[in-house]
Amino acid sequence: MKLINQWPQYYKKNVVTHYCPGCGHGVVHRIIAEVLEELDVGKRSLLVCPAGCAVLAYHYLDIDVIESAHGRGTAIATGVSRANPDLFVISYQGDGDLSAIGTAETIHSANRGENITVIFINNAVYGMTGGQMAPTTILDQGTTTTPLGRNSTLDGYPLHITDVVAAFPGVAYAERVTVATPGGIRKTKKAITNAFQTQIEGLGYSIVEVLSPCPTNWKMTPLQACRWITEEMSKEYQPGLLTDKREEKRKQKG
Amino acid sequence: MNKVFMSGNHTIAEAAIRAGCKCYFGYPITPQNELGEYMAANLRQAGGTFIQSESEIAAINMVVGAAASGVRAMTSSSSPGISLKQEGISFLSGFELPAVIVNMMRGGPGMGNIAPAQGDYYQSTRGGGHGDYRTPVLAPASVQELADLTMVAFDLADRYRTPVMLIGDGMMGQMKEPVVFPELVKQLPEKKWALKGRGEGPSRYLASLILDGLENERHNWKLVRKYQEIADCETRYELYMMEDAEYAVVAYGTTARIIKGAIKRARREGIPVGLIRPITLFPFPEKVLQEIAHRIKGFLVFEMSTGQMVDDVRLALADYQVKVEFHGRPGGIIPTPLEFSRVINRHYRRMKK
């Protein structure tokens, strides 16, 4: 019999999940574990995990992990990567972490072209603190701090931060994907593979934005949440490649 | 190495490179800019990393990353910038990561001014950031001591896995004096705990999130035991003309330097006064105060602040029947030896009554 799939080496076994039913973190964690194994970088990896639901990522991923204060993930990743350029460094961040409190760190680590990979989980809401508005909350979306829906006059507009950093010369690879459908999950794996390869080749900053369901805070069933990503959230944040300067970077490197 | 003539800020940078510091991250702020500039010019050449970060907050978190992966790392700033770094210093303490943080204090609060002051004593010695932690604080009073204590700061940080602060002020940073640098550190201590990828071993993590209350309490008590050990083994101070002194001045850093002139003047006038200079502000050298309290008629605390270290002197002497008085100049005013000697004279006459 041919073995077509097995438990990833860097994904811990027999761990009870703390994520809510229908949450996207588990899917993305598993993809990261699979790609680390496929590209053979798990043993020299250091994951920076964020404040928020994914702070306990070390319960699941069997690689070295350091926690970060709110928003500081890419600053820590910068310190790790500059101190030890041989390490493979991932900063795993949510939307509040990356595009609100950590905006400065996000912008400047990307602009410096740090040789790190950012996995950006966008669920358009603050998850762990109980469903408040995030910079990525879409217009009219209800949250605990936009009870009547996000109003652009009062609350500003959804922030497309990955589009912003994708324009920087230091950013080698940026793609937006979704884990709301099986096809989306396959594309997510491809994008994460590309992003990791970017770092392995030393081409600079790479980021993958993942539109990810948060059924608990959206007050939906997991199925409704996936449908909402496909039908509503994807209109605001269209999945697709945002920049790919890898060829150009390879030429620069010689 | 021969004696060289160097500014305080350059001296700290050179000493750090000699101590094996491989990463410097900082954001410009007066009066300590020469430190970062020296690192930009020399640390990269020495095979290290210099980043001018986007903020103080980013700088201290880059230090977190470098320290976590086992490298000697430092940042420097001045008062308002140190306030921004407090978040990271709290995390370094929680993670138990070694790092050196330099604060060349200026006149505050708020923007204040760029003149020398000592208004960050509370912030430095009480933890400063959130949570139950303390930071060892070294307070040099000469350029030579800046060089020596920078080396000490890195050693203490590694030995106890804790952030260590080196505090001076605008005057310490800007003034030039002859200095002989300690030898280059060739062998750094092994850091088995450092995260360098799991390799063939088990994976590890550095976290300060401890959801279980009892476990978090244990962690906090463990930190307290560490600070107690630092207090027992690493308290430093200098005694100046204290052998026969009946009155003792307590002062640190720039203030202590100026006081020495005032004490010489007072001695010429027949006042038996000496100086106790804390070199570590945390741990505070309380035992030395207590040991001599029985023969001292009065303590006089001088600070370039409205009175912060004086609290530690009063705490140390709480069980002793001895007067503690205070004289301070906040806001970036540097007192002259003449002003100090007048104050000593006035207090001497009052205490004698």
JSON list of N, CA and C in Angstrom, two decimals, chain B residues 176-224:
[
{"chain": "B", "resi": 176, "resn": "LYS", "atom": "N", "xyz": [34.99, 63.89, 28.50]},
{"chain": "B", "resi": 176, "resn": "LYS", "atom": "CA", "xyz": [36.12, 63.07, 28.07]},
{"chain": "B", "resi": 176, "resn": "LYS", "atom": "C", "xyz": [37.12, 62.94, 29.20]},
{"chain": "B", "resi": 177, "resn": "GLU", "atom": "N", "xyz": [37.65, 61.73, 29.35]},
{"chain": "B", "resi": 177, "resn": "GLU", "atom": "CA", "xyz": [38.67, 61.46, 30.37]},
{"chain": "B", "resi": 177, "resn": "GLU", "atom": "C", "xyz": [39.60, 60.37, 29.83]},
{"chain": "B", "resi": 178, "resn": "PRO", "atom": "N", "xyz": [40.77, 60.26, 30.44]},
{"chain": "B", "resi": 178, "resn": "PRO", "atom": "CA", "xyz": [41.64, 59.15, 30.04]},
{"chain": "B", "resi": 178, "resn": "PRO", "atom": "C", "xyz": [41.04, 57.82, 30.50]},
{"chain": "B", "resi": 179, "resn": "VAL", "atom": "N", "xyz": [41.16, 56.81, 29.66]},
{"chain": "B", "resi": 179, "resn": "VAL", "atom": "CA", "xyz": [40.60, 55.51, 30.02]},
{"chain": "B", "resi": 179, "resn": "VAL", "atom": "C", "xyz": [41.51, 54.39, 29.50]},
{"chain": "B", "resi": 180, "resn": "VAL", "atom": "N", "xyz": [41.66, 53.36, 30.32]},
{"chain": "B", "resi": 180, "resn": "VAL", "atom": "CA", "xyz": [42.37, 52.15, 29.88]},
{"chain": "B", "resi": 180, "resn": "VAL", "atom": "C", "xyz": [41.32, 51.05, 29.77]},
{"chain": "B", "resi": 181, "resn": "PHE", "atom": "N", "xyz": [41.18, 50.47, 28.59]},
{"chain": "B", "resi": 181, "resn": "PHE", "atom": "CA", "xyz": [40.12, 49.47, 28.41]},
{"chain": "B", "resi": 181, "resn": "PHE", "atom": "C", "xyz": [40.55, 48.10, 28.92]},
{"chain": "B", "resi": 182, "resn": "PRO", "atom": "N", "xyz": [39.63, 47.39, 29.51]},
{"chain": "B", "resi": 182, "resn": "PRO", "atom": "CA", "xyz": [39.92, 46.01, 29.89]},
{"chain": "B", "resi": 182, "resn": "PRO", "atom": "C", "xyz": [40.19, 45.18, 28.64]},
{"chain": "B", "resi": 183, "resn": "GLU", "atom": "N", "xyz": [40.83, 44.04, 28.86]},
{"chain": "B", "resi": 183, "resn": "GLU", "atom": "CA", "xyz": [41.16, 43.14, 27.75]},
{"chain": "B", "resi": 183, "resn": "GLU", "atom": "C", "xyz": [39.90, 42.68, 27.02]},
{"chain": "B", "resi": 184, "resn": "LEU", "atom": "N", "xyz": [40.09, 42.39, 25.74]},
{"chain": "B", "resi": 184, "resn": "LEU", "atom": "CA", "xyz": [39.02, 41.84, 24.93]},
{"chain": "B", "resi": 184, "resn": "LEU", "atom": "C", "xyz": [38.55, 40.50, 25.53]},
{"chain": "B", "resi": 185, "resn": "VAL", "atom": "N", "xyz": [37.25, 40.34, 25.65]},
{"chain": "B", "resi": 185, "resn": "VAL", "atom": "CA", "xyz": [36.73, 39.06, 26.16]},
{"chain": "B", "resi": 185, "resn": "VAL", "atom": "C", "xyz": [36.75, 38.06, 25.01]},
{"chain": "B", "resi": 186, "resn": "LYS", "atom": "N", "xyz": [37.46, 36.96, 25.20]},
{"chain": "B", "resi": 186, "resn": "LYS", "atom": "CA", "xyz": [37.58, 35.99, 24.10]},
{"chain": "B", "resi": 186, "resn": "LYS", "atom": "C", "xyz": [36.63, 34.81, 24.29]},
{"chain": "B", "resi": 187, "resn": "GLN", "atom": "N", "xyz": [36.45, 34.43, 25.54]},
{"chain": "B", "resi": 187, "resn": "GLN", "atom": "CA", "xyz": [35.63, 33.26, 25.83]},
{"chain": "B", "resi": 187, "resn": "GLN", "atom": "C", "xyz": [34.33, 33.69, 26.50]},
{"chain": "B", "resi": 188, "resn": "LEU", "atom": "N", "xyz": [33.23, 33.53, 25.81]},
{"chain": "B", "resi": 188, "resn": "LEU", "atom": "CA", "xyz": [31.95, 33.90, 26.41]},
{"chain": "B", "resi": 188, "resn": "LEU", "atom": "C", "xyz": [31.33, 32.68, 27.08]},
{"chain": "B", "resi": 189, "resn": "PRO", "atom": "N", "xyz": [30.54, 32.93, 28.13]},
{"chain": "B", "resi": 189, "resn": "PRO", "atom": "CA", "xyz": [29.91, 31.79, 28.81]},
{"chain": "B", "resi": 189, "resn": "PRO", "atom": "C", "xyz": [28.96, 31.04, 27.87]},
{"chain": "B", "resi": 190, "resn": "GLU", "atom": "N", "xyz": [28.91, 29.72, 28.03]},
{"chain": "B", "resi": 190, "resn": "GLU", "atom": "CA", "xyz": [28.02, 28.91, 27.21]},
{"chain": "B", "resi": 190, "resn": "GLU", "atom": "C", "xyz": [26.58, 29.12, 27.65]},
{"chain": "B", "resi": 191, "resn": "LYS", "atom": "N", "xyz": [25.66, 29.23, 26.69]},
{"chain": "B", "resi": 191, "resn": "LYS", "atom": "CA", "xyz": [24.25, 29.44, 27.05]},
{"chain": "B", "resi": 191, "resn": "LYS", "atom": "C", "xyz": [23.44, 28.27, 26.52]},
{"chain": "B", "resi": 192, "resn": "LYS", "atom": "N", "xyz": [23.31, 27.28, 27.36]},
{"chain": "B", "resi": 192, "resn": "LYS", "atom": "CA", "xyz": [22.62, 26.06, 26.92]},
{"chain": "B", "resi": 192, "resn": "LYS", "atom": "C", "xyz": [21.13, 26.30, 26.68]},
{"chain": "B", "resi": 193, "resn": "TRP", "atom": "N", "xyz": [20.61, 27.32, 27.34]},
{"chain": "B", "resi": 193, "resn": "TRP", "atom": "CA", "xyz": [19.18, 27.60, 27.24]},
{"chain": "B", "resi": 193, "resn": "TRP", "atom": "C", "xyz": [18.81, 28.34, 25.96]},
{"chain": "B", "resi": 194, "resn": "ALA", "atom": "N", "xyz": [19.82, 28.89, 25.26]},
{"chain": "B", "resi": 194, "resn": "ALA", "atom": "CA", "xyz": [19.53, 29.75, 24.10]},
{"chain": "B", "resi": 194, "resn": "ALA", "atom": "C", "xyz": [18.80, 28.98, 23.00]},
{"chain": "B", "resi": 195, "resn": "LEU", "atom": "N", "xyz": [17.88, 29.67, 22.32]},
{"chain": "B", "resi": 195, "resn": "LEU", "atom": "CA", "xyz": [17.11, 29.05, 21.24]},
{"chain": "B", "resi": 195, "resn": "LEU", "atom": "C", "xyz": [17.89, 29.19, 19.93]},
{"chain": "B", "resi": 196, "resn": "LYS", "atom": "N", "xyz": [18.35, 28.08, 19.41]},
{"chain": "B", "resi": 196, "resn": "LYS", "atom": "CA", "xyz": [19.11, 28.12, 18.15]},
{"chain": "B", "resi": 196, "resn": "LYS", "atom": "C", "xyz": [18.54, 27.12, 17.16]},
{"chain": "B", "resi": 197, "resn": "GLY", "atom": "N", "xyz": [17.25, 26.84, 17.29]},
{"chain": "B", "resi": 197, "resn": "GLY", "atom": "CA", "xyz": [16.66, 25.76, 16.50]},
{"chain": "B", "resi": 197, "resn": "GLY", "atom": "C", "xyz": [16.85, 24.47, 17.29]},
{"chain": "B", "resi": 198, "resn": "ARG", "atom": "N", "xyz": [15.91, 23.54, 17.18]},
{"chain": "B", "resi": 198, "resn": "ARG", "atom": "CA", "xyz": [15.95, 22.35, 18.04]},
{"chain": "B", "resi": 198, "resn": "ARG", "atom": "C", "xyz": [17.06, 21.38, 17.66]},
{"chain": "B", "resi": 199, "resn": "GLY", "atom": "N", "xyz": [17.52, 21.48, 16.40]},
{"chain": "B", "resi": 199, "resn": "GLY", "atom": "CA", "xyz": [18.54, 20.53, 15.98]},
{"chain": "B", "resi": 199, "resn": "GLY", "atom": "C", "xyz": [18.04, 19.11, 16.14]},
{"chain": "B", "resi": 200, "resn": "GLU", "atom": "N", "xyz": [18.89, 18.26, 16.70]},
{"chain": "B", "resi": 200, "resn": "GLU", "atom": "CA", "xyz": [18.47, 16.86, 16.88]},
{"chain": "B", "resi": 200, "resn": "GLU", "atom": "C", "xyz": [17.77, 16.66, 18.22]},
{"chain": "B", "resi": 201, "resn": "GLY", "atom": "N", "xyz": [17.78, 17.69, 19.06]},
{"chain": "B", "resi": 201, "resn": "GLY", "atom": "CA", "xyz": [17.20, 17.55, 20.40]},
{"chain": "B", "resi": 201, "resn": "GLY", "atom": "C", "xyz": [15.72, 17.91, 20.42]},
{"chain": "B", "resi": 202, "resn": "PRO", "atom": "N", "xyz": [15.16, 17.97, 21.64]},
{"chain": "B", "resi": 202, "resn": "PRO", "atom": "CA", "xyz": [13.74, 18.35, 21.76]},
{"chain": "B", "resi": 202, "resn": "PRO", "atom": "C", "xyz": [13.57, 19.86, 21.53]},
{"chain": "B", "resi": 203, "resn": "SER", "atom": "N", "xyz": [12.37, 20.25, 21.12]},
{"chain": "B", "resi": 203, "resn": "SER", "atom": "CA", "xyz": [12.11, 21.67, 20.91]},
{"chain": "B", "resi": 203, "resn": "SER", "atom": "C", "xyz": [11.94, 22.36, 22.26]},
{"chain": "B", "resi": 204, "resn": "ARG", "atom": "N", "xyz": [12.23, 23.66, 22.29]},
{"chain": "B", "resi": 204, "resn": "ARG", "atom": "CA", "xyz": [12.10, 24.41, 23.54]},
{"chain": "B", "resi": 204, "resn": "ARG", "atom": "C", "xyz": [11.37, 25.72, 23.27]},
{"chain": "B", "resi": 205, "resn": "TYR", "atom": "N", "xyz": [10.89, 26.35, 24.34]},
{"chain": "B", "resi": 205, "resn": "TYR", "atom": "CA", "xyz": [10.28, 27.66, 24.14]},
{"chain": "B", "resi": 205, "resn": "TYR", "atom": "C", "xyz": [10.61, 28.59, 25.28]},
{"chain": "B", "resi": 206, "resn": "LEU", "atom": "N", "xyz": [10.61, 29.87, 24.96]},
{"chain": "B", "resi": 206, "resn": "LEU", "atom": "CA", "xyz": [10.78, 30.92, 25.96]},
{"chain": "B", "resi": 206, "resn": "LEU", "atom": "C", "xyz": [9.45, 31.65, 26.04]},
{"chain": "B", "resi": 207, "resn": "ALA", "atom": "N", "xyz": [8.84, 31.61, 27.22]},
{"chain": "B", "resi": 207, "resn": "ALA", "atom": "CA", "xyz": [7.54, 32.25, 27.36]},
{"chain": "B", "resi": 207, "resn": "ALA", "atom": "C", "xyz": [7.46, 32.97, 28.69]},
{"chain": "B", "resi": 208, "resn": "SER", "atom": "N", "xyz": [6.72, 34.05, 28.71]},
{"chain": "B", "resi": 208, "resn": "SER", "atom": "CA", "xyz": [6.47, 34.71, 30.00]},
{"chain": "B", "resi": 208, "resn": "SER", "atom": "C", "xyz": [4.99, 34.59, 30.35]},
{"chain": "B", "resi": 209, "resn": "LEU", "atom": "N", "xyz": [4.23, 33.94, 29.47]},
{"chain": "B", "resi": 209, "resn": "LEU", "atom": "CA", "xyz": [2.82, 33.69, 29.75]},
{"chain": "B", "resi": 209, "resn": "LEU", "atom": "C", "xyz": [2.71, 32.45, 30.62]},
{"chain": "B", "resi": 210, "resn": "ILE", "atom": "N", "xyz": [2.24, 32.62, 31.84]},
{"chain": "B", "resi": 210, "resn": "ILE", "atom": "CA", "xyz": [2.08, 31.47, 32.74]},
{"chain": "B", "resi": 210, "resn": "ILE", "atom": "C", "xyz": [0.66, 31.53, 33.27]},
{"chain": "B", "resi": 211, "resn": "LEU", "atom": "N", "xyz": [-0.24, 30.81, 32.60]},
{"chain": "B", "resi": 211, "resn": "LEU", "atom": "CA", "xyz": [-1.67, 30.95, 32.90]},
{"chain": "B", "resi": 211, "resn": "LEU", "atom": "C", "xyz": [-2.04, 30.39, 34.27]},
{"chain": "B", "resi": 212, "resn": "ASP", "atom": "N", "xyz": [-1.31, 29.36, 34.71]},
{"chain": "B", "resi": 212, "resn": "ASP", "atom": "CA", "xyz": [-1.61, 28.76, 36.00]},
{"chain": "B", "resi": 212, "resn": "ASP", "atom": "C", "xyz": [-1.11, 29.69, 37.11]},
{"chain": "B", "resi": 213, "resn": "GLY", "atom": "N", "xyz": [-2.03, 30.10, 37.96]},
{"chain": "B", "resi": 213, "resn": "GLY", "atom": "CA", "xyz": [-1.71, 31.07, 39.01]},
{"chain": "B", "resi": 213, "resn": "GLY", "atom": "C", "xyz": [-0.59, 30.62, 39.92]},
{"chain": "B", "resi": 214, "resn": "LEU", "atom": "N", "xyz": [-0.66, 29.37, 40.38]},
{"chain": "B", "resi": 214, "resn": "LEU", "atom": "CA", "xyz": [0.36, 28.87, 41.31]},
{"chain": "B", "resi": 214, "resn": "LEU", "atom": "C", "xyz": [1.73, 28.81, 40.64]},
{"chain": "B", "resi": 215, "resn": "GLU", "atom": "N", "xyz": [1.70, 28.39, 39.36]},
{"chain": "B", "resi": 215, "resn": "GLU", "atom": "CA", "xyz": [2.96, 28.31, 38.63]},
{"chain": "B", "resi": 215, "resn": "GLU", "atom": "C", "xyz": [3.55, 29.70, 38.42]},
{"chain": "B", "resi": 216, "resn": "ASN", "atom": "N", "xyz": [2.67, 30.66, 38.12]},
{"chain": "B", "resi": 216, "resn": "ASN", "atom": "CA", "xyz": [3.13, 32.04, 37.95]},
{"chain": "B", "resi": 216, "resn": "ASN", "atom": "C", "xyz": [3.68, 32.58, 39.27]},
{"chain": "B", "resi": 217, "resn": "GLU", "atom": "N", "xyz": [3.03, 32.20, 40.37]},
{"chain": "B", "resi": 217, "resn": "GLU", "atom": "CA", "xyz": [3.53, 32.63, 41.68]},
{"chain": "B", "resi": 217, "resn": "GLU", "atom": "C", "xyz": [4.93, 32.06, 41.92]},
{"chain": "B", "resi": 218, "resn": "ARG", "atom": "N", "xyz": [5.09, 30.76, 41.59]},
{"chain": "B", "resi": 218, "resn": "ARG", "atom": "CA", "xyz": [6.41, 30.13, 41.75]},
{"chain": "B", "resi": 218, "resn": "ARG", "atom": "C", "xyz": [7.47, 30.86, 40.94]},
{"chain": "B", "resi": 219, "resn": "HIS", "atom": "N", "xyz": [7.09, 31.23, 39.70]},
{"chain": "B", "resi": 219, "resn": "HIS", "atom": "CA", "xyz": [8.02, 31.96, 38.83]},
{"chain": "B", "resi": 219, "resn": "HIS", "atom": "C", "xyz": [8.43, 33.29, 39.47]},
{"chain": "B", "resi": 220, "resn": "ASN", "atom": "N", "xyz": [7.43, 33.98, 40.02]},
{"chain": "B", "resi": 220, "resn": "ASN", "atom": "CA", "xyz": [7.72, 35.27, 40.66]},
{"chain": "B", "resi": 220, "resn": "ASN", "atom": "C", "xyz": [8.62, 35.12, 41.88]},
{"chain": "B", "resi": 221, "resn": "TRP", "atom": "N", "xyz": [8.37, 34.09, 42.69]},
{"chain": "B", "resi": 221, "resn": "TRP", "atom": "CA", "xyz": [9.24, 33.87, 43.87]},
{"chain": "B", "resi": 221, "resn": "TRP", "atom": "C", "xyz": [10.63, 33.46, 43.44]},
{"chain": "B", "resi": 222, "resn": "LYS", "atom": "N", "xyz": [10.70, 32.72, 42.34]},
{"chain": "B", "resi": 222, "resn": "LYS", "atom": "CA", "xyz": [12.02, 32.32, 41.83]},
{"chain": "B", "resi": 222, "resn": "LYS", "atom": "C", "xyz": [12.82, 33.57, 41.43]},
{"chain": "B", "resi": 223, "resn": "LEU", "atom": "N", "xyz": [12.14, 34.52, 40.79]},
{"chain": "B", "resi": 223, "resn": "LEU", "atom": "CA", "xyz": [12.81, 35.77, 40.42]},
{"chain": "B", "resi": 223, "resn": "LEU", "atom": "C", "xyz": [13.28, 36.51, 41.68]},
{"chain": "B", "resi": 224, "resn": "VAL", "atom": "N", "xyz": [12.43, 36.52, 42.70]},
{"chain": "B", "resi": 224, "resn": "VAL", "atom": "CA", "xyz": [12.79, 37.20, 43.95]},
{"chain": "B", "resi": 224, "resn": "VAL", "atom": "C", "xyz": [14.05, 36.58, 44.54]}
]
